[in-house]
GROMACS .gro file of N, CA and C in nm:
model
  453
    1MET      N    1  -7.603  -2.756  -9.658
    1MET     CA    2  -7.531  -2.801  -9.647
    1MET      C    3  -7.425  -2.933  -9.643
    2ALA      N    4  -7.312  -2.944  -9.665
    2ALA     CA    5  -7.187  -3.030  -9.698
    2ALA      C    6  -7.296  -3.152  -9.736
    3LYS      N    7  -7.217  -3.257  -9.714
    3LYS     CA    8  -7.212  -3.417  -9.687
    3LYS      C    9  -7.096  -3.527  -9.674
    4ILE      N   10  -7.075  -3.567  -9.578
    4ILE     CA   11  -6.939  -3.640  -9.500
    4ILE      C   12  -6.997  -3.770  -9.579
    5THR      N   13  -6.906  -3.800  -9.709
    5THR     CA   14  -6.921  -3.894  -9.742
    5THR      C   15  -6.730  -4.057  -9.723
    6VAL      N   16  -6.761  -4.116  -9.782
    6VAL     CA   17  -6.649  -4.200  -9.726
    6VAL      C   18  -6.513  -4.177  -9.847
    7GLY      N   19  -6.455  -4.181  -9.791
    7GLY     CA   20  -6.293  -4.146  -9.828
    7GLY      C   21  -6.294  -3.963  -9.773
    8MET      N   22  -6.403  -3.931  -9.753
    8MET     CA   23  -6.386  -3.780  -9.652
    8MET      C   24  -6.246  -3.825  -9.533
    9SER      N   25  -6.177  -3.600  -9.524
    9SER     CA   26  -6.202  -3.703  -9.388
    9SER      C   27  -6.273  -3.584  -9.330
   10ALA      N   28  -6.277  -3.686  -9.132
   10ALA     CA   29  -6.387  -3.622  -9.128
   10ALA      C   30  -6.353  -3.522  -9.032
   11PRO      N   31  -6.451  -3.423  -9.031
   11PRO     CA   32  -6.479  -3.225  -8.992
   11PRO      C   33  -6.459  -3.327  -8.790
   12ASP      N   34  -6.321  -3.253  -8.782
   12ASP     CA   35  -6.308  -3.259  -8.616
   12ASP      C   36  -6.493  -3.209  -8.574
   13TRP      N   37  -6.511  -3.189  -8.408
   13TRP     CA   38  -6.570  -3.095  -8.295
   13TRP      C   39  -6.568  -3.073  -8.210
   14GLN      N   40  -6.620  -3.039  -8.098
   14GLN     CA   41  -6.608  -2.981  -7.991
   14GLN      C   42  -6.756  -3.022  -7.904
   15LEU      N   43  -6.829  -3.057  -7.830
   15LEU     CA   44  -6.945  -3.096  -7.776
   15LEU      C   45  -6.960  -3.110  -7.654
   16PRO      N   46  -7.038  -3.113  -7.581
   16PRO     CA   47  -7.028  -3.178  -7.409
   16PRO      C   48  -7.119  -3.336  -7.437
   17ASP      N   49  -7.028  -3.373  -7.329
   17ASP     CA   50  -7.220  -3.486  -7.312
   17ASP      C   51  -7.218  -3.451  -7.147
   18THR      N   52  -7.235  -3.595  -7.160
   18THR     CA   53  -7.334  -3.605  -7.013
   18THR      C   54  -7.305  -3.553  -6.856
   19SER      N   55  -7.151  -3.556  -6.866
   19SER     CA   56  -7.144  -3.453  -6.753
   19SER      C   57  -7.117  -3.344  -6.780
   20GLY      N   58  -7.058  -3.245  -6.872
   20GLY     CA   59  -7.083  -3.143  -6.907
   20GLY      C   60  -6.951  -3.123  -6.955
   21GLN      N   61  -6.863  -3.191  -6.987
   21GLN     CA   62  -6.709  -3.280  -6.983
   21GLN      C   63  -6.742  -3.246  -7.177
   22LEU      N   64  -6.651  -3.159  -7.228
   22LEU     CA   65  -6.606  -3.129  -7.348
   22LEU      C   66  -6.538  -3.259  -7.446
   23VAL      N   67  -6.662  -3.243  -7.508
   23VAL     CA   68  -6.555  -3.453  -7.569
   23VAL      C   69  -6.490  -3.361  -7.745
   24THR      N   70  -6.388  -3.420  -7.823
   24THR     CA   71  -6.318  -3.409  -7.936
   24THR      C   72  -6.358  -3.481  -7.983
   25LEU      N   73  -6.325  -3.492  -8.138
   25LEU     CA   74  -6.297  -3.620  -8.210
   25LEU      C   75  -6.146  -3.666  -8.211
   26GLN      N   76  -6.129  -3.485  -8.233
   26GLN     CA   77  -5.933  -3.499  -8.243
   26GLN      C   78  -5.874  -3.604  -8.135
   27GLN      N   79  -5.944  -3.569  -8.007
   27GLN     CA   80  -5.877  -3.689  -7.866
   27GLN      C   81  -5.895  -3.860  -7.925
   28PHE      N   82  -5.967  -3.876  -8.004
   28PHE     CA   83  -5.978  -3.988  -8.028
   28PHE      C   84  -5.861  -4.039  -8.130
   29GLN      N   85  -5.810  -3.962  -8.165
   29GLN     CA   86  -5.719  -3.987  -8.306
   29GLN      C   87  -5.639  -4.085  -8.281
   30GLY      N   88  -5.619  -4.177  -8.373
   30GLY     CA   89  -5.487  -4.325  -8.406
   30GLY      C   90  -5.649  -4.460  -8.300
   31GLN      N   91  -5.724  -4.387  -8.274
   31GLN     CA   92  -5.867  -4.501  -8.280
   31GLN      C   93  -5.954  -4.518  -8.407
   32TRP      N   94  -6.048  -4.630  -8.369
   32TRP     CA   95  -6.165  -4.627  -8.460
   32TRP      C   96  -6.289  -4.543  -8.411
   33VAL      N   97  -6.407  -4.476  -8.479
   33VAL     CA   98  -6.441  -4.352  -8.381
   33VAL      C   99  -6.583  -4.397  -8.455
   34VAL      N  100  -6.746  -4.496  -8.408
   34VAL     CA  101  -6.824  -4.469  -8.393
   34VAL      C  102  -6.905  -4.420  -8.355
   35LEU      N  103  -6.927  -4.293  -8.516
   35LEU     CA  104  -7.003  -4.175  -8.465
   35LEU      C  105  -7.159  -4.127  -8.503
   36TYR      N  106  -7.239  -4.234  -8.412
   36TYR     CA  107  -7.352  -4.256  -8.524
   36TYR      C  108  -7.480  -4.071  -8.437
   37PHE      N  109  -7.537  -4.080  -8.514
   37PHE     CA  110  -7.655  -3.986  -8.507
   37PHE      C  111  -7.773  -4.032  -8.494
   38TYR      N  112  -7.879  -3.980  -8.353
   38TYR     CA  113  -7.982  -4.052  -8.352
   38TYR      C  114  -8.076  -3.952  -8.284
   39PRO      N  115  -8.243  -4.013  -8.325
   39PRO     CA  116  -8.300  -3.825  -8.325
   39PRO      C  117  -8.377  -3.823  -8.214
   40LYS      N  118  -8.376  -3.962  -8.081
   40LYS     CA  119  -8.433  -3.823  -7.961
   40LYS      C  120  -8.343  -3.999  -7.813
   41ASP      N  121  -8.328  -3.900  -7.739
   41ASP     CA  122  -8.328  -4.017  -7.580
   41ASP      C  123  -8.462  -4.064  -7.575
   42ASP      N  124  -8.492  -4.189  -7.596
   42ASP     CA  125  -8.546  -4.241  -7.498
   42ASP      C  126  -8.678  -4.302  -7.572
   43THR      N  127  -8.653  -4.303  -7.657
   43THR     CA  128  -8.758  -4.324  -7.815
   43THR      C  129  -8.793  -4.481  -7.841
   44PRO      N  130  -8.789  -4.543  -7.899
   44PRO     CA  131  -8.803  -4.724  -7.886
   44PRO      C  132  -8.708  -4.721  -8.014
   45GLY      N  133  -8.734  -4.605  -8.109
   45GLY     CA  134  -8.588  -4.700  -8.232
   45GLY      C  135  -8.467  -4.643  -8.100
   46CYS      N  136  -8.500  -4.506  -8.078
   46CYS     CA  137  -8.342  -4.518  -8.087
   46CYS      C  138  -8.295  -4.533  -7.923
   47THR      N  139  -8.400  -4.608  -7.859
   47THR     CA  140  -8.354  -4.763  -7.760
   47THR      C  141  -8.261  -4.849  -7.802
   48ALA      N  142  -8.342  -4.910  -7.845
   48ALA     CA  143  -8.348  -4.920  -7.996
   48ALA      C  144  -8.211  -5.031  -8.023
   49GLU      N  145  -8.149  -4.877  -8.062
   49GLU     CA  146  -7.959  -4.926  -8.206
   49GLU      C  147  -7.919  -4.873  -8.011
   50ALA      N  148  -7.917  -4.787  -7.901
   50ALA     CA  149  -7.910  -4.722  -7.850
   50ALA      C  150  -7.775  -4.933  -7.683
   51CYS      N  151  -7.960  -4.945  -7.768
   51CYS     CA  152  -7.894  -5.061  -7.626
   51CYS      C  153  -7.872  -5.211  -7.747
   52ALA      N  154  -7.857  -5.169  -7.904
   52ALA     CA  155  -7.778  -5.279  -7.949
   52ALA      C  156  -7.634  -5.333  -7.945
   53PHE      N  157  -7.552  -5.087  -7.917
   53PHE     CA  158  -7.460  -5.089  -7.888
   53PHE      C  159  -7.360  -5.082  -7.776
   54ARG      N  160  -7.536  -5.107  -7.673
   54ARG     CA  161  -7.444  -5.076  -7.594
   54ARG      C  162  -7.415  -5.320  -7.552
   55ASP      N  163  -7.514  -5.356  -7.603
   55ASP     CA  164  -7.465  -5.516  -7.647
   55ASP      C  165  -7.368  -5.620  -7.695
   56ASN      N  166  -7.299  -5.471  -7.776
   56ASN     CA  167  -7.175  -5.478  -7.839
   56ASN      C  168  -7.079  -5.438  -7.820
   57TYR      N  169  -7.133  -5.347  -7.687
   57TYR     CA  170  -6.965  -5.297  -7.658
   57TYR      C  171  -6.818  -5.324  -7.652
   58GLU      N  172  -6.855  -5.445  -7.615
   58GLU     CA  173  -6.712  -5.576  -7.583
   58GLU      C  174  -6.697  -5.549  -7.713
   59ALA      N  175  -6.717  -5.577  -7.777
   59ALA     CA  176  -6.663  -5.632  -7.891
   59ALA      C  177  -6.661  -5.486  -7.990
   60PHE      N  178  -6.642  -5.378  -7.990
   60PHE     CA  179  -6.660  -5.244  -8.010
   60PHE      C  180  -6.456  -5.169  -7.928
   61GLN      N  181  -6.485  -5.239  -7.791
   61GLN     CA  182  -6.362  -5.215  -7.810
   61GLN      C  183  -6.237  -5.309  -7.838
   62THR      N  184  -6.270  -5.399  -7.799
   62THR     CA  185  -6.193  -5.500  -7.884
   62THR      C  186  -6.100  -5.479  -8.012
   63ALA      N  187  -6.202  -5.441  -8.072
   63ALA     CA  188  -6.158  -5.368  -8.214
   63ALA      C  189  -6.141  -5.240  -8.208
   64GLY      N  190  -6.107  -5.134  -8.064
   64GLY     CA  191  -6.057  -5.055  -8.037
   64GLY      C  192  -6.073  -4.923  -8.119
   65ALA      N  193  -6.279  -4.943  -8.086
   65ALA     CA  194  -6.326  -4.853  -8.179
   65ALA      C  195  -6.352  -4.770  -8.008
   66VAL      N  196  -6.421  -4.673  -8.059
   66VAL     CA  197  -6.482  -4.569  -7.919
   66VAL      C  198  -6.642  -4.565  -8.029
   67VAL      N  199  -6.742  -4.530  -7.908
   67VAL     CA  200  -6.875  -4.515  -7.980
   67VAL      C  201  -6.912  -4.377  -7.905
   68ILE      N  202  -7.041  -4.320  -7.997
   68ILE     CA  203  -7.048  -4.256  -7.949
   68ILE      C  204  -7.172  -4.226  -7.973
   69GLY      N  205  -7.303  -4.124  -7.946
   69GLY     CA  206  -7.335  -4.131  -8.009
   69GLY      C  207  -7.424  -3.999  -7.978
   70VAL      N  208  -7.460  -3.931  -8.111
   70VAL     CA  209  -7.511  -3.780  -8.139
   70VAL      C  210  -7.654  -3.747  -8.115
   71SER      N  211  -7.693  -3.672  -8.042
   71SER     CA  212  -7.844  -3.595  -8.053
   71SER      C  213  -7.854  -3.482  -8.006
   72GLY      N  214  -7.982  -3.378  -8.023
   72GLY     CA  215  -8.023  -3.303  -8.005
   72GLY      C  216  -8.075  -3.286  -7.863
   73ASP      N  217  -8.074  -3.388  -7.826
   73ASP     CA  218  -8.118  -3.350  -7.680
   73ASP      C  219  -7.998  -3.279  -7.605
   74ASP      N  220  -8.015  -3.245  -7.451
   74ASP     CA  221  -7.958  -3.153  -7.416
   74ASP      C  222  -7.870  -3.227  -7.313
   75THR      N  223  -7.784  -3.255  -7.211
   75THR     CA  224  -7.716  -3.356  -7.206
   75THR      C  225  -7.785  -3.370  -7.003
   76PRO      N  226  -7.865  -3.325  -6.997
   76PRO     CA  227  -7.957  -3.414  -6.842
   76PRO      C  228  -8.008  -3.482  -6.950
   77SER      N  229  -8.089  -3.521  -7.013
   77SER     CA  230  -8.210  -3.588  -7.091
   77SER      C  231  -8.000  -3.702  -7.172
   78HIS      N  232  -7.937  -3.624  -7.147
   78HIS     CA  233  -7.880  -3.792  -7.239
   78HIS      C  234  -7.839  -3.900  -7.111
   79GLU      N  235  -7.781  -3.804  -6.992
   79GLU     CA  236  -7.749  -3.865  -6.812
   79GLU      C  237  -7.894  -3.992  -6.781
   80ARG      N  238  -7.975  -3.939  -6.829
   80ARG     CA  239  -8.060  -3.984  -6.813
   80ARG      C  240  -8.163  -4.109  -6.931
   81PHE      N  241  -8.105  -4.084  -6.963
   81PHE     CA  242  -8.072  -4.224  -7.094
   81PHE      C  243  -8.016  -4.354  -7.064
   82LYS      N  244  -7.868  -4.233  -7.087
   82LYS     CA  245  -7.699  -4.315  -7.051
   82LYS      C  246  -7.780  -4.392  -6.898
   83SER      N  247  -7.834  -4.353  -6.799
   83SER     CA  248  -7.822  -4.476  -6.644
   83SER      C  249  -7.964  -4.579  -6.711
   84LYS      N  250  -8.063  -4.547  -6.804
   84LYS     CA  251  -8.172  -4.557  -6.716
   84LYS      C  252  -8.107  -4.655  -6.816
   85TYR      N  253  -8.055  -4.763  -6.919
   85TYR     CA  254  -8.051  -4.823  -7.020
   85TYR      C  255  -7.864  -4.860  -7.061
   86ASN      N  256  -7.772  -4.842  -6.862
   86ASN     CA  257  -7.686  -4.891  -6.859
   86ASN      C  258  -7.544  -4.857  -7.011
   87LEU      N  259  -7.573  -4.726  -7.058
   87LEU     CA  260  -7.479  -4.664  -7.129
   87LEU      C  261  -7.368  -4.650  -7.150
   88PRO      N  262  -7.311  -4.795  -7.211
   88PRO     CA  263  -7.125  -4.771  -7.144
   88PRO      C  264  -7.032  -4.732  -7.269
   89PHE      N  265  -7.097  -4.539  -7.329
   89PHE     CA  266  -7.014  -4.474  -7.429
   89PHE      C  267  -7.108  -4.329  -7.425
   90ILE      N  268  -7.035  -4.313  -7.520
   90ILE     CA  269  -7.015  -4.140  -7.486
   90ILE      C  270  -7.148  -4.124  -7.596
   91LEU      N  271  -7.229  -4.046  -7.500
   91LEU     CA  272  -7.360  -3.983  -7.561
   91LEU      C  273  -7.345  -3.794  -7.508
   92VAL      N  274  -7.315  -3.765  -7.702
   92VAL     CA  275  -7.339  -3.591  -7.652
   92VAL      C  276  -7.396  -3.502  -7.720
   93SER      N  277  -7.472  -3.375  -7.702
   93SER     CA  278  -7.493  -3.347  -7.720
   93SER      C  279  -7.530  -3.195  -7.817
   94ASP      N  280  -7.536  -3.233  -7.914
   94ASP     CA  281  -7.558  -3.153  -8.040
   94ASP      C  282  -7.677  -3.000  -8.059
   95ALA      N  283  -7.696  -2.910  -7.953
   95ALA     CA  284  -7.816  -2.859  -7.912
   95ALA      C  285  -7.871  -2.775  -8.043
   96ASN      N  286  -7.786  -2.694  -8.061
   96ASN     CA  287  -7.864  -2.642  -8.213
   96ASN      C  288  -7.833  -2.721  -8.307
   97ASN      N  289  -7.791  -2.857  -8.330
   97ASN     CA  290  -7.761  -2.929  -8.418
   97ASN      C  291  -7.645  -2.873  -8.548
   98GLN      N  292  -7.605  -2.839  -8.484
   98GLN     CA  293  -7.456  -2.869  -8.609
   98GLN      C  294  -7.352  -2.894  -8.610
   99LEU      N  295  -7.342  -3.061  -8.571
   99LEU     CA  296  -7.286  -3.134  -8.617
   99LEU      C  297  -7.371  -3.233  -8.737
  100ARG      N  298  -7.489  -3.206  -8.743
  100ARG     CA  299  -7.566  -3.309  -8.741
  100ARG      C  300  -7.552  -3.236  -8.871
  101ARG      N  301  -7.525  -3.066  -8.887
  101ARG     CA  302  -7.587  -2.986  -9.027
  101ARG      C  303  -7.422  -2.987  -9.077
  102THR      N  304  -7.262  -3.007  -9.004
  102THR     CA  305  -7.139  -3.067  -9.102
  102THR      C  306  -7.150  -3.167  -9.110
  103TYR      N  307  -7.217  -3.265  -9.062
  103TYR     CA  308  -7.223  -3.372  -9.133
  103TYR      C  309  -7.254  -3.380  -9.272
  104GLY      N  310  -7.401  -3.357  -9.271
  104GLY     CA  311  -7.521  -3.401  -9.393
  104GLY      C  312  -7.587  -3.457  -9.368
  105VAL      N  313  -7.618  -3.493  -9.204
  105VAL     CA  314  -7.720  -3.629  -9.174
  105VAL      C  315  -7.878  -3.548  -9.163
  106PRO      N  316  -7.961  -3.617  -9.309
  106PRO     CA  317  -8.109  -3.550  -9.355
  106PRO      C  318  -8.214  -3.617  -9.237
  107ALA      N  319  -8.311  -3.524  -9.283
  107ALA     CA  320  -8.395  -3.588  -9.189
  107ALA      C  321  -8.491  -3.637  -9.262
  108THR      N  322  -8.524  -3.720  -9.207
  108THR     CA  323  -8.682  -3.872  -9.308
  108THR      C  324  -8.750  -3.764  -9.274
  109PHE      N  325  -8.850  -3.717  -9.428
  109PHE     CA  326  -8.909  -3.739  -9.421
  109PHE      C  327  -8.948  -3.543  -9.361
  110GLY      N  328  -8.835  -3.494  -9.367
  110GLY     CA  329  -8.853  -3.371  -9.405
  110GLY      C  330  -8.870  -3.298  -9.206
  111LEU      N  331  -8.815  -3.440  -9.147
  111LEU     CA  332  -8.939  -3.333  -9.004
  111LEU      C  333  -8.838  -3.415  -8.868
  112ILE      N  334  -8.834  -3.566  -8.895
  112ILE     CA  335  -8.792  -3.672  -8.798
  112ILE      C  336  -8.616  -3.676  -8.861
  113PRO      N  337  -8.495  -3.642  -8.712
  113PRO     CA  338  -8.395  -3.589  -8.792
  113PRO      C  339  -8.315  -3.747  -8.805
  114GLY      N  340  -8.239  -3.723  -8.884
  114GLY     CA  341  -8.155  -3.779  -8.942
  114GLY      C  342  -8.097  -3.947  -8.873
  115ARG      N  343  -8.104  -4.110  -8.850
  115ARG     CA  344  -8.033  -4.108  -8.819
  115ARG      C  345  -7.905  -4.216  -8.933
  116VAL      N  346  -7.798  -4.213  -8.891
  116VAL     CA  347  -7.728  -4.183  -8.985
  116VAL      C  348  -7.554  -4.197  -8.882
  117THR      N  349  -7.470  -4.324  -8.915
  117THR     CA  350  -7.339  -4.422  -8.893
  117THR      C  351  -7.212  -4.398  -8.962
  118TYR      N  352  -7.151  -4.333  -8.922
  118TYR     CA  353  -7.011  -4.262  -8.900
  118TYR      C  354  -6.905  -4.360  -8.889
  119VAL      N  355  -6.867  -4.442  -8.934
  119VAL     CA  356  -6.727  -4.465  -8.903
  119VAL      C  357  -6.582  -4.424  -8.976
  120ILE      N  358  -6.511  -4.415  -8.920
  120ILE     CA  359  -6.421  -4.297  -8.890
  120ILE      C  360  -6.282  -4.372  -8.875
  121ASP      N  361  -6.178  -4.389  -8.889
  121ASP     CA  362  -6.093  -4.504  -8.930
  121ASP      C  363  -5.955  -4.396  -8.822
  122PRO      N  364  -5.844  -4.462  -8.784
  122PRO     CA  365  -5.778  -4.474  -8.639
  122PRO      C  366  -5.683  -4.287  -8.784
  123GLN      N  367  -5.635  -4.338  -8.880
  123GLN     CA  368  -5.678  -4.133  -8.955
  123GLN      C  369  -5.715  -4.026  -8.991
  124GLY      N  370  -5.838  -4.111  -8.953
  124GLY     CA  371  -5.919  -3.920  -8.955
  124GLY      C  372  -6.031  -3.928  -9.069
  125VAL      N  373  -6.021  -4.054  -9.059
  125VAL     CA  374  -6.075  -4.097  -9.322
  125VAL      C  375  -6.227  -4.182  -9.235
  126VAL      N  376  -6.374  -4.058  -9.319
  126VAL     CA  377  -6.441  -4.144  -9.350
  126VAL      C  378  -6.441  -4.255  -9.354
  127ARG      N  379  -6.500  -4.429  -9.313
  127ARG     CA  380  -6.472  -4.520  -9.391
  127ARG      C  381  -6.575  -4.625  -9.415
  128LEU      N  382  -6.733  -4.571  -9.329
  128LEU     CA  383  -6.893  -4.612  -9.335
  128LEU      C  384  -6.954  -4.478  -9.328
  129VAL      N  385  -7.057  -4.515  -9.439
  129VAL     CA  386  -7.174  -4.380  -9.419
  129VAL      C  387  -7.317  -4.478  -9.460
  130PHE      N  388  -7.371  -4.570  -9.299
  130PHE     CA  389  -7.449  -4.563  -9.341
  130PHE      C  390  -7.564  -4.499  -9.273
  131ASP      N  391  -7.737  -4.454  -9.357
  131ASP     CA  392  -7.852  -4.453  -9.333
  131ASP      C  393  -7.922  -4.543  -9.332
  132SER      N  394  -7.974  -4.531  -9.220
  132SER     CA  395  -8.116  -4.637  -9.293
  132SER      C  396  -8.216  -4.531  -9.106
  133GLN      N  397  -8.316  -4.484  -9.109
  133GLN     CA  398  -8.399  -4.443  -8.995
  133GLN      C  399  -8.430  -4.609  -8.881
  134PHE      N  400  -8.490  -4.687  -9.027
  134PHE     CA  401  -8.521  -4.813  -8.926
  134PHE      C  402  -8.421  -4.946  -8.943
  135ASP      N  403  -8.365  -5.017  -8.976
  135ASP     CA  404  -8.301  -5.100  -8.949
  135ASP      C  405  -8.206  -5.029  -8.873
  136PHE      N  406  -8.284  -5.048  -8.670
  136PHE     CA  407  -8.132  -4.999  -8.600
  136PHE      C  408  -8.029  -5.095  -8.512
  137ARG      N  409  -8.024  -5.255  -8.551
  137ARG     CA  410  -7.966  -5.312  -8.539
  137ARG      C  411  -7.795  -5.343  -8.674
  138ALA      N  412  -7.893  -5.252  -8.813
  138ALA     CA  413  -7.738  -5.302  -8.918
  138ALA      C  414  -7.631  -5.218  -8.880
  139HIS      N  415  -7.672  -5.065  -8.836
  139HIS     CA  416  -7.600  -4.966  -8.797
  139HIS      C  417  -7.484  -5.071  -8.715
  140VAL      N  418  -7.466  -5.143  -8.508
  140VAL     CA  419  -7.408  -5.176  -8.597
  140VAL      C  420  -7.327  -5.248  -8.613
  141ASP      N  421  -7.396  -5.402  -8.680
  141ASP     CA  422  -7.349  -5.491  -8.820
  141ASP      C  423  -7.269  -5.454  -8.853
  142LYS      N  424  -7.310  -5.332  -8.933
  142LYS     CA  425  -7.242  -5.247  -9.054
  142LYS      C  426  -7.069  -5.170  -8.923
  143ALA      N  427  -7.095  -5.123  -8.872
  143ALA     CA  428  -6.993  -5.067  -8.834
  143ALA      C  429  -6.888  -5.187  -8.811
  144LEU      N  430  -6.947  -5.262  -8.676
  144LEU     CA  431  -6.824  -5.458  -8.666
  144LEU      C  432  -6.756  -5.466  -8.813
  145ALA      N  433  -6.820  -5.475  -8.900
  145ALA     CA  434  -6.735  -5.568  -9.020
  145ALA      C  435  -6.676  -5.470  -9.095
  146VAL      N  436  -6.704  -5.321  -9.061
  146VAL     CA  437  -6.617  -5.250  -9.114
  146VAL      C  438  -6.419  -5.249  -9.080
  147ILE      N  439  -6.456  -5.270  -8.908
  147ILE     CA  440  -6.327  -5.187  -8.780
  147ILE      C  441  -6.326  -5.301  -8.809
  148LYS      N  442  -6.329  -5.474  -8.855
  148LYS     CA  443  -6.315  -5.617  -8.844
  148LYS      C  444  -6.238  -5.640  -9.018
  149ALA      N  445  -6.306  -5.603  -9.024
  149ALA     CA  446  -6.272  -5.661  -9.165
  149ALA      C  447  -6.143  -5.548  -9.223
  150THR      N  448  -6.068  -5.395  -9.159
  150THR     CA  449  -5.935  -5.348  -9.173
  150THR      C  450  -5.845  -5.425  -9.060
  151PRO      N  451  -5.752  -5.413  -9.158
  151PRO     CA  452  -5.640  -5.501  -9.106
  151PRO      C  453  -5.588  -5.349  -8.986
   0.00000   0.00000   0.00000
């Protein structure tokens, strides 16, 4: 499994969102993208992280960033999760974990899908890789800091 690191070009991908429409990284070229991988919809940690992104969504928009959450849950699960917590950003379904493997997102304890956030600049270069299974809020704070610090 390759591992995407800071300074590398982010690999493109194509996955369905909550409505079943295919979303690609390429369609956001010219914008900042916060691509965050999380273990599972509607679990305590994942809900805390998603709500932190929701609560700071306006700051991401102001900074010109798109937020995209990725997990192996199917699109109906994502739709319920998005609706229940009024999540304003994109959730995509990586049902076969191919994108997780492409980016090299590790599993915690070899079992739990990892929680890793990638910040991708408008040219498609990875500017942050933050891996923390338990510091949910830091994913938001670190992503915003990198975007705001770059002219």
